[in-house]
Coordinates of C-alpha atoms in Angstrom, one line a residue:
M1 CA -31.8 25.9 -7.0
A2 CA -31.2 28.9 -5.0
G3 CA -28.6 29.4 -2.0
D4 CA -25.0 29.3 -1.5
V5 CA -23.8 26.6 -3.6
T6 CA -22.0 25.0 -0.6
E7 CA -25.4 24.8 1.2
V8 CA -27.4 23.7 -1.9
L9 CA -24.8 21.0 -2.7
A10 CA -24.8 19.8 1.2
D11 CA -28.8 19.5 1.0
F12 CA -28.4 17.4 -2.0
A13 CA -25.9 15.2 0.0
A14 CA -27.8 15.3 3.2
T15 CA -31.2 14.2 1.6
L16 CA -30.2 12.2 -1.1
K17 CA -32.3 8.8 -1.2
Y18 CA -32.0 5.8 -2.8
D19 CA -35.2 6.0 -5.2
D20 CA -33.6 9.4 -6.3
I21 CA -30.8 7.9 -8.0
P22 CA -31.8 6.6 -11.8
E23 CA -31.2 2.7 -12.1
R24 CA -28.2 3.1 -14.6
V25 CA -26.6 5.3 -12.0
R26 CA -26.8 2.9 -9.3
E27 CA -25.3 0.2 -11.7
Y28 CA -22.6 2.2 -12.5
C29 CA -21.8 3.3 -8.9
K30 CA -21.7 -0.7 -8.5
N31 CA -19.2 -0.9 -11.4
V32 CA -17.0 1.6 -10.0
L33 CA -17.5 0.0 -6.4
L34 CA -16.3 -3.3 -7.6
D35 CA -13.5 -1.6 -9.9
T36 CA -12.4 0.1 -6.5
L37 CA -12.0 -3.2 -5.0
A38 CA -9.9 -4.8 -7.8
C39 CA -7.8 -1.8 -7.6
A40 CA -7.4 -2.1 -3.7
L41 CA -6.4 -5.7 -3.9
A42 CA -3.8 -5.1 -6.4
G43 CA -2.5 -2.3 -4.6
H44 CA -0.9 -4.9 -2.2
Q45 CA 1.8 -5.2 -4.7
G46 CA 2.8 -1.5 -4.5
E47 CA 6.3 -1.1 -4.2
E48 CA 5.6 1.8 -1.4
T49 CA 2.3 -0.1 0.2
H50 CA 4.5 -1.1 3.0
Q51 CA 5.7 2.0 3.8
V52 CA 1.7 3.5 3.9
A53 CA 1.2 0.7 5.7
A54 CA 3.4 1.1 8.7
L55 CA 2.1 4.9 8.8
A56 CA -1.3 3.4 8.9
S57 CA -0.8 1.2 11.9
G58 CA 1.0 3.6 13.9
L59 CA -2.0 6.0 13.7
A60 CA -4.0 4.0 16.7
Q61 CA -3.7 0.7 18.3
S62 CA -7.4 -0.4 17.6
R63 CA -8.6 -2.9 15.2
E64 CA -12.0 -2.3 14.1
S65 CA -11.8 -1.7 10.7
S66 CA -10.9 -3.9 7.6
I67 CA -8.2 -3.6 5.1
I68 CA -9.5 -5.0 1.7
G69 CA -7.2 -7.9 1.0
G70 CA -5.5 -7.7 4.1
D71 CA -6.3 -7.7 8.1
R72 CA -7.7 -4.8 10.3
L73 CA -6.6 -1.4 11.6
S74 CA -8.2 1.2 13.3
L75 CA -10.7 3.6 12.0
A76 CA -8.4 5.9 10.8
G77 CA -5.4 3.4 10.0
A78 CA -7.8 1.5 7.3
T79 CA -9.1 4.6 5.7
M80 CA -5.6 5.8 5.0
L81 CA -4.4 2.5 3.9
N82 CA -7.3 1.3 1.9
G83 CA -7.3 4.7 0.1
Y84 CA -3.6 4.0 -0.8
L85 CA -4.3 0.4 -1.8
I86 CA -6.8 1.8 -4.2
T87 CA -4.4 4.2 -6.1
A88 CA -1.0 2.1 -5.6
V89 CA -0.4 0.3 -8.8
T90 CA -2.0 3.2 -11.0
M91 CA -4.9 1.5 -12.3
C92 CA -7.9 3.5 -10.3
D93 CA -10.6 5.6 -11.9
I94 CA -10.2 9.4 -13.4
H95 CA -12.8 12.1 -13.6
R96 CA -11.0 13.2 -16.8
S97 CA -12.2 16.9 -17.1
T98 CA -10.5 17.6 -13.5
L99 CA -7.9 14.8 -13.3
T100 CA -9.1 13.8 -10.3
H101 CA -9.0 10.1 -9.0
V102 CA -12.3 10.0 -7.0
T103 CA -12.6 6.6 -5.4
P104 CA -9.5 6.5 -3.4
E105 CA -10.8 9.1 -1.0
V106 CA -14.5 8.6 -1.2
I107 CA -14.9 4.8 -1.0
P108 CA -12.3 4.0 1.9
A109 CA -14.1 6.6 4.2
A110 CA -17.4 5.0 3.2
L111 CA -16.4 1.5 3.8
A112 CA -15.0 2.1 7.2
I113 CA -18.1 3.9 8.5
A114 CA -20.5 1.5 7.0
E115 CA -18.6 -1.5 8.6
R116 CA -18.3 0.4 11.9
D117 CA -22.1 1.2 11.9
A118 CA -23.3 -2.3 10.2
S119 CA -25.0 0.0 7.6
S120 CA -27.1 -1.8 4.9
G121 CA -26.1 -2.4 1.3
R122 CA -28.7 0.2 0.1
D123 CA -27.2 2.8 2.3
L124 CA -23.8 2.3 1.2
L125 CA -24.7 2.6 -2.1
V126 CA -26.3 6.0 -1.7
A127 CA -23.4 7.1 0.3
I128 CA -21.0 6.2 -2.7
A129 CA -23.3 8.2 -4.8
A130 CA -23.1 11.3 -2.6
G131 CA -19.7 11.3 -2.4
C132 CA -18.8 10.7 -6.0
E133 CA -21.3 13.1 -7.3
T134 CA -20.1 15.8 -4.4
T135 CA -16.4 15.2 -5.6
T136 CA -17.0 15.9 -9.6
R137 CA -19.5 18.6 -9.0
I138 CA -17.1 20.5 -6.7
G139 CA -14.6 19.8 -9.7
I140 CA -16.2 21.2 -12.3
G141 CA -17.0 24.2 -10.3
L142 CA -13.3 24.8 -10.2
D143 CA -12.4 26.3 -13.7
Y144 CA -10.1 23.4 -14.0
P145 CA -7.4 24.8 -16.4
E146 CA -6.8 27.9 -14.1
F147 CA -6.7 25.6 -10.9
R148 CA -4.1 23.5 -12.9
K149 CA -2.0 26.5 -14.0
R150 CA -1.9 27.1 -10.3
G151 CA -0.4 23.9 -9.8
W152 CA -2.7 22.3 -7.6
H153 CA -3.7 18.4 -7.8
G154 CA -7.3 17.7 -7.5
P155 CA -7.6 14.5 -5.1
G156 CA -6.1 15.9 -2.2
V157 CA -7.8 19.5 -2.9
I158 CA -11.5 18.2 -3.6
G159 CA -11.5 14.6 -2.5
P160 CA -12.2 15.4 1.0
F161 CA -15.3 17.1 0.3
G162 CA -16.7 13.7 -1.1
A163 CA -15.4 11.8 1.7
A164 CA -17.1 14.1 4.1
A165 CA -20.4 13.7 1.7
A166 CA -20.2 9.8 1.8
V167 CA -19.5 9.9 5.7
G168 CA -22.2 12.5 6.6
R169 CA -24.8 10.4 4.4
L170 CA -24.1 7.5 6.4
L171 CA -24.1 9.3 9.9
G172 CA -27.6 10.9 8.8
F173 CA -26.4 14.4 8.8
D174 CA -29.0 17.3 8.0
A175 CA -28.1 19.9 5.4
E176 CA -26.6 22.2 8.0
T177 CA -24.2 19.6 9.5
M178 CA -23.3 18.5 6.3
A179 CA -22.3 22.1 5.2
K180 CA -19.9 22.3 8.2
A181 CA -18.6 19.2 7.2
F182 CA -17.6 20.6 4.0
G183 CA -16.0 23.6 5.6
L184 CA -13.6 21.2 7.7
A185 CA -12.9 19.3 4.4
G186 CA -11.9 22.3 2.7
S187 CA -10.0 23.4 5.3
Q188 CA -7.9 20.4 4.6
S189 CA -7.6 20.9 1.1
A190 CA -4.0 20.3 -0.1
G191 CA -1.8 18.7 -2.7
T192 CA 0.2 20.2 -5.9
F193 CA 1.7 19.0 -8.8
A194 CA 5.3 19.6 -7.4
A195 CA 4.9 15.8 -6.2
W196 CA 4.8 14.6 -9.9
G197 CA 6.8 12.1 -10.4
T198 CA 7.0 10.8 -7.0
P199 CA 4.5 8.4 -5.2
T200 CA 3.4 11.5 -3.2
V201 CA 0.8 12.5 -5.8
K202 CA -0.6 8.5 -4.6
F203 CA -0.2 10.1 -1.0
H204 CA -2.5 13.2 -1.7
Q205 CA -5.6 10.6 -2.3
C206 CA -5.4 8.7 0.8
R207 CA -4.9 11.7 2.9
G208 CA -7.7 13.1 1.1
A209 CA -10.0 10.0 2.4
L210 CA -8.8 10.5 6.0
S211 CA -9.4 14.5 5.9
G212 CA -12.7 13.6 4.9
L213 CA -13.3 11.1 7.5
M214 CA -12.1 13.7 10.4
A215 CA -14.1 16.5 8.7
A216 CA -17.4 14.5 9.1
L217 CA -16.5 12.9 12.5
L218 CA -15.7 16.3 14.0
A219 CA -18.9 18.1 12.4
Q220 CA -20.9 15.1 13.9
Q221 CA -19.6 17.0 17.5
K222 CA -21.2 20.1 16.0
F223 CA -17.9 21.6 15.6
L224 CA -18.1 25.2 14.7
A225 CA -17.1 25.7 10.9
T226 CA -18.2 27.8 7.9
R227 CA -21.1 26.5 5.9
E228 CA -20.3 28.5 2.8
F229 CA -16.6 27.4 2.3
L230 CA -16.9 27.2 -1.7
T231 CA -17.6 30.8 -2.4
A232 CA -16.5 32.3 0.6
R233 CA -14.5 35.5 -0.4
D234 CA -11.7 35.7 1.9
G235 CA -10.3 32.1 1.3
G236 CA -13.0 30.2 -0.2
L237 CA -12.1 27.5 -2.5
Y238 CA -13.1 29.0 -5.6
T239 CA -11.4 32.4 -4.8
T240 CA -8.4 31.0 -3.5
Y241 CA -7.5 27.7 -5.4
S242 CA -9.0 29.0 -8.8
N243 CA -9.9 32.6 -10.2
G244 CA -13.7 32.7 -8.6
G245 CA -14.7 29.5 -10.5
R246 CA -17.8 28.9 -12.3
P247 CA -20.0 27.7 -9.0
E248 CA -23.2 27.9 -11.1
A249 CA -21.8 24.6 -13.1
V250 CA -22.2 23.1 -9.1
T251 CA -25.7 23.2 -8.7
D252 CA -26.8 23.0 -12.6
G253 CA -28.9 20.2 -12.9
L254 CA -28.1 18.8 -9.8
G255 CA -29.9 15.5 -8.9
K256 CA -31.0 15.6 -12.9
R257 CA -27.7 15.1 -14.6
W258 CA -25.4 13.0 -13.0
E259 CA -21.7 14.2 -13.1
L260 CA -20.1 10.8 -11.5
E261 CA -20.8 9.2 -14.9
Q262 CA -18.1 11.1 -16.4
I263 CA -15.8 9.3 -14.0
A264 CA -13.7 6.8 -16.3
L265 CA -12.4 3.3 -15.0
R266 CA -9.2 1.6 -16.4
L267 CA -9.0 -1.9 -17.6
W268 CA -5.0 -1.7 -17.6
P269 CA -2.3 -0.3 -15.0
S270 CA -0.7 2.9 -16.5
A271 CA -1.3 6.4 -15.8
S272 CA -5.0 7.8 -16.8
T273 CA -3.7 10.4 -19.2
I274 CA -2.0 7.6 -21.5
Q275 CA -5.2 5.3 -21.6
G276 CA -5.8 6.5 -25.2
M277 CA -2.6 5.7 -26.2
I278 CA -2.9 2.3 -24.8
T279 CA -6.3 1.7 -26.5
A280 CA -4.7 2.7 -29.8
M281 CA -2.0 0.4 -29.0
F282 CA -4.4 -2.7 -28.5
D283 CA -6.1 -1.8 -31.4
L284 CA -3.0 -2.1 -33.4
V285 CA -1.6 -5.4 -32.3
E286 CA -5.5 -7.0 -31.7
K287 CA -7.0 -5.5 -35.1
H288 CA -4.2 -5.1 -37.3
Q289 CA -2.4 -8.0 -36.0
V290 CA 1.1 -6.2 -35.7
G291 CA 3.8 -7.5 -33.8
P292 CA 7.2 -6.1 -32.9
D293 CA 9.1 -8.2 -35.7
Q294 CA 7.1 -6.2 -38.2
V295 CA 7.9 -2.8 -36.5
K296 CA 10.7 -0.5 -37.5
K297 CA 9.3 2.4 -35.7
L298 CA 6.6 3.8 -33.6
R299 CA 5.5 7.2 -33.6
I300 CA 3.0 8.2 -31.0
S301 CA 1.5 11.4 -31.0
M302 CA -0.4 13.0 -28.0
S303 CA -1.5 16.2 -26.6
Q304 CA 0.5 18.8 -25.1
P305 CA -0.6 18.3 -21.4
A306 CA -0.2 14.2 -22.1
F307 CA 3.4 14.5 -23.5
D308 CA 4.3 16.6 -20.6
L309 CA 3.5 14.3 -18.3
H310 CA 4.5 11.0 -19.6
G311 CA 6.6 11.9 -23.1
G312 CA 9.7 12.2 -21.0
F313 CA 10.4 8.4 -19.7
A314 CA 12.1 6.9 -22.8
R315 CA 14.5 5.6 -20.0
Y316 CA 12.5 5.0 -17.2
K317 CA 14.2 4.1 -14.1
A318 CA 12.1 1.4 -12.2
K319 CA 8.4 0.5 -11.4
F320 CA 6.8 3.8 -10.9
E321 CA 8.3 5.5 -14.0
A322 CA 7.3 2.4 -16.0
L323 CA 3.8 3.0 -15.0
L324 CA 3.9 6.6 -16.0
S325 CA 6.0 5.5 -19.2
T326 CA 4.6 6.1 -22.8
H327 CA 7.4 4.5 -24.4
Y328 CA 7.6 1.5 -22.3
A329 CA 3.4 1.0 -22.3
A330 CA 3.6 1.1 -26.0
A331 CA 6.7 -1.3 -26.2
V332 CA 5.3 -3.8 -23.6
I333 CA 1.7 -4.1 -25.6
L334 CA 3.8 -4.6 -29.0
H335 CA 5.8 -7.2 -27.4
D336 CA 3.6 -9.2 -24.8
R337 CA -0.1 -8.1 -26.6
E338 CA -0.8 -7.8 -22.8
L339 CA -0.7 -5.1 -19.9
S340 CA -1.4 -6.2 -16.5
L341 CA 0.8 -5.7 -13.5
T342 CA 3.1 -8.7 -14.6
Q343 CA 4.5 -6.4 -17.4
F344 CA 5.2 -3.8 -14.4
E345 CA 7.4 -6.3 -12.6
P346 CA 11.3 -5.9 -12.6
A347 CA 11.5 -9.0 -14.9
R348 CA 9.8 -7.8 -17.5
Y349 CA 10.7 -3.9 -17.3
D350 CA 14.4 -4.6 -17.0
N351 CA 14.5 -6.8 -19.8
P352 CA 17.5 -5.4 -22.0
K353 CA 15.5 -5.6 -25.3
L354 CA 12.2 -4.1 -24.2
R355 CA 14.4 -1.0 -22.5
R356 CA 16.3 -0.7 -26.2
F357 CA 12.8 -0.9 -28.1
A358 CA 11.4 1.5 -25.7
A359 CA 14.2 4.4 -26.1
E360 CA 15.3 3.4 -29.6
Q361 CA 12.2 2.5 -31.6
I362 CA 9.5 4.4 -30.1
E363 CA 9.1 8.5 -30.8
V364 CA 6.6 10.4 -28.9
K365 CA 5.6 13.8 -29.8
P366 CA 3.1 16.1 -29.0
D367 CA 0.4 17.4 -31.3
P368 CA -1.6 20.5 -31.0
T369 CA -4.5 19.1 -32.9
L370 CA -5.0 16.6 -30.2
T371 CA -6.5 17.2 -26.9
G372 CA -7.1 15.4 -23.4
V373 CA -6.4 11.7 -23.7
Q374 CA -6.6 11.7 -27.6
A375 CA -3.3 10.0 -29.3
V376 CA -2.3 8.7 -32.6
V377 CA -0.1 5.8 -32.9
E378 CA 1.8 5.3 -36.3
A379 CA 3.7 1.8 -36.9
K380 CA 6.5 2.0 -39.6
T381 CA 7.0 -1.6 -41.0
V382 CA 9.8 -3.3 -42.2
D383 CA 8.2 -3.4 -45.5
G384 CA 8.0 0.3 -45.7
S385 CA 4.0 0.6 -44.9
T386 CA 2.8 2.8 -42.1
I387 CA -0.5 1.6 -40.2
A388 CA -1.9 4.4 -38.3
V389 CA -4.4 3.9 -35.4
R390 CA -6.3 7.1 -33.7
C391 CA -8.1 6.7 -30.3
D392 CA -10.2 9.6 -29.0
H393 CA -12.3 7.8 -26.3
P394 CA -10.2 5.0 -24.3
R395 CA -11.7 2.1 -23.1
G396 CA -13.7 2.7 -19.8
S397 CA -14.4 6.2 -20.7
A398 CA -17.8 7.7 -20.3
E399 CA -18.1 7.5 -24.0
N400 CA -16.2 3.8 -24.4
P401 CA -17.4 2.4 -20.9
L402 CA -16.6 -1.0 -19.6
S403 CA -19.5 -3.6 -19.4
R404 CA -20.0 -5.4 -16.1
A405 CA -18.2 -8.3 -17.4
Q406 CA -15.4 -6.5 -17.9
V407 CA -15.3 -5.0 -14.4
E408 CA -15.7 -8.4 -13.0
N409 CA -12.8 -10.1 -14.8
K410 CA -10.7 -7.4 -13.8
F411 CA -11.9 -7.9 -10.2
R412 CA -10.9 -11.7 -10.5
T413 CA -7.7 -10.9 -12.1
Y414 CA -6.2 -9.0 -9.2
A415 CA -8.7 -10.7 -6.1
R416 CA -7.1 -14.4 -6.6
T417 CA -3.9 -13.0 -5.7
R418 CA -5.3 -11.9 -2.2
L419 CA -8.5 -14.3 -1.6
A420 CA -10.1 -17.5 -2.0
D421 CA -12.1 -18.2 -5.2
S422 CA -15.1 -18.7 -3.2
H423 CA -14.7 -15.2 -1.5
V424 CA -14.0 -13.5 -4.9
E425 CA -17.5 -14.8 -6.4
E426 CA -19.1 -13.8 -3.3
V427 CA -17.9 -10.1 -3.2
I428 CA -18.8 -10.0 -7.0
G429 CA -22.5 -11.4 -6.2
A430 CA -22.6 -8.9 -2.7
V431 CA -21.6 -5.9 -5.3
S432 CA -24.0 -6.8 -8.0
R433 CA -27.0 -7.1 -5.4
L434 CA -25.7 -4.4 -3.0
E435 CA -29.3 -3.0 -2.0
E436 CA -29.9 -6.4 -0.6
L437 CA -26.7 -6.6 1.5
G438 CA -28.3 -6.5 5.1
S439 CA -24.8 -4.9 6.8
A440 CA -21.8 -3.9 5.1
R441 CA -20.0 -5.8 7.6
R442 CA -20.6 -9.0 5.6
L443 CA -18.8 -7.6 2.6
M444 CA -15.8 -6.6 4.6
D445 CA -15.3 -9.7 6.2
I446 CA -15.1 -11.8 2.8
L447 CA -12.9 -8.8 1.5
R448 CA -10.3 -9.5 4.4
A449 CA -7.2 -12.1 3.6
G450 CA -7.3 -12.6 7.3
D451 CA -6.7 -16.1 9.2
E452 CA -7.2 -18.0 5.9
R453 CA -4.7 -16.5 4.2
R454 CA -2.3 -16.6 7.1
L455 CA -3.1 -20.1 7.4
R456 CA -2.2 -21.0 3.8
T457 CA 1.1 -19.0 4.1
A458 CA 2.2 -21.0 7.1
A459 CA 1.4 -24.2 5.3
A460 CA 3.2 -23.3 2.2
V461 CA 6.3 -22.5 4.6

């Protein structure tokens, strides 16, 4: 494709049609949407969710937009809070090659505008595809190792572009307006790994959703902005946040090879980079039938980047560090043969026996022969034998994808804490037949906890 990459990508996002999207990609977008809704419903259990909810409610006093599993807030407030809910308990998607969570930025902005304008399910599906493909395409053009070396964190930097693309597609932008929306999104790109180890890394994502929404709404007003943001010589994304990047990767095979298919989903809460280790642990306890009484020592080998991020929490402090801890995840899987949010409640992670096991019987080390999320788990048993399990592709990765049934089961697990059973099944049906949905307002109506939940709570009291 000829032309500046920003304008080419903008033209793609603005002109994308339902029939342009292969059936397998449409179905994957549905998986991504349902998984995202599951994460958002689980996110009400996040330790900091109430703090972000207070911020979101203070942004404006209107109540036109739905909170997933909640009530209503303003357009801006709902976009921000839904974005945080999706990532609050560390179980949302990951585009592994850029370590970027995509859905917390793209989906909330798309849902907010689709609900406001009563967009069809088909249009919502196209917008989600446009937003996810835009985010991931811009990401692969970054030269990620150089981007990461400079300390940048992907969701807050490239996420606003995807949110702007999704909103712009719903608003019917032409290519020129979409390019300006990208310029306005890029002007809000921010977020670094200085926030690592704190919930601020999750705030990068919901703020990215709001930034993309604002970019698109301002572009709709014909606000003047650069149409060549990605490669601008002075301050462009690739020249400033990277070393010039690989802009040719953005448009290579655009519309034929779908980068959004590389977005990985997570069956389990815990950091995305330790999902390989978690998969190996489940293989150990399920296939080899290993239990805690048989294990004298667990040795876990990970790539250096994974070790740097997650190997230092042998003595985790509370829930957030437990979600990041290789030691804790391995210990609790061995003991419980399960890893859901139940394992990240104080009653479980503060168990003295578990804490001792994680700190004293689990050794985590880097292995230079491993890359990315690859992991090896070796169980040294009390009878002197060793059982080794290796994982190259975690469950939920592009190479080892989740089935629709697995995504639906994840949704049921967390939706039932916020929604009536009838609504749970109705959401699953609506997403599976998204093209047939006349208005996104119906989907958002059944996703709100709303009056029914308040009545149940009052009756219980």
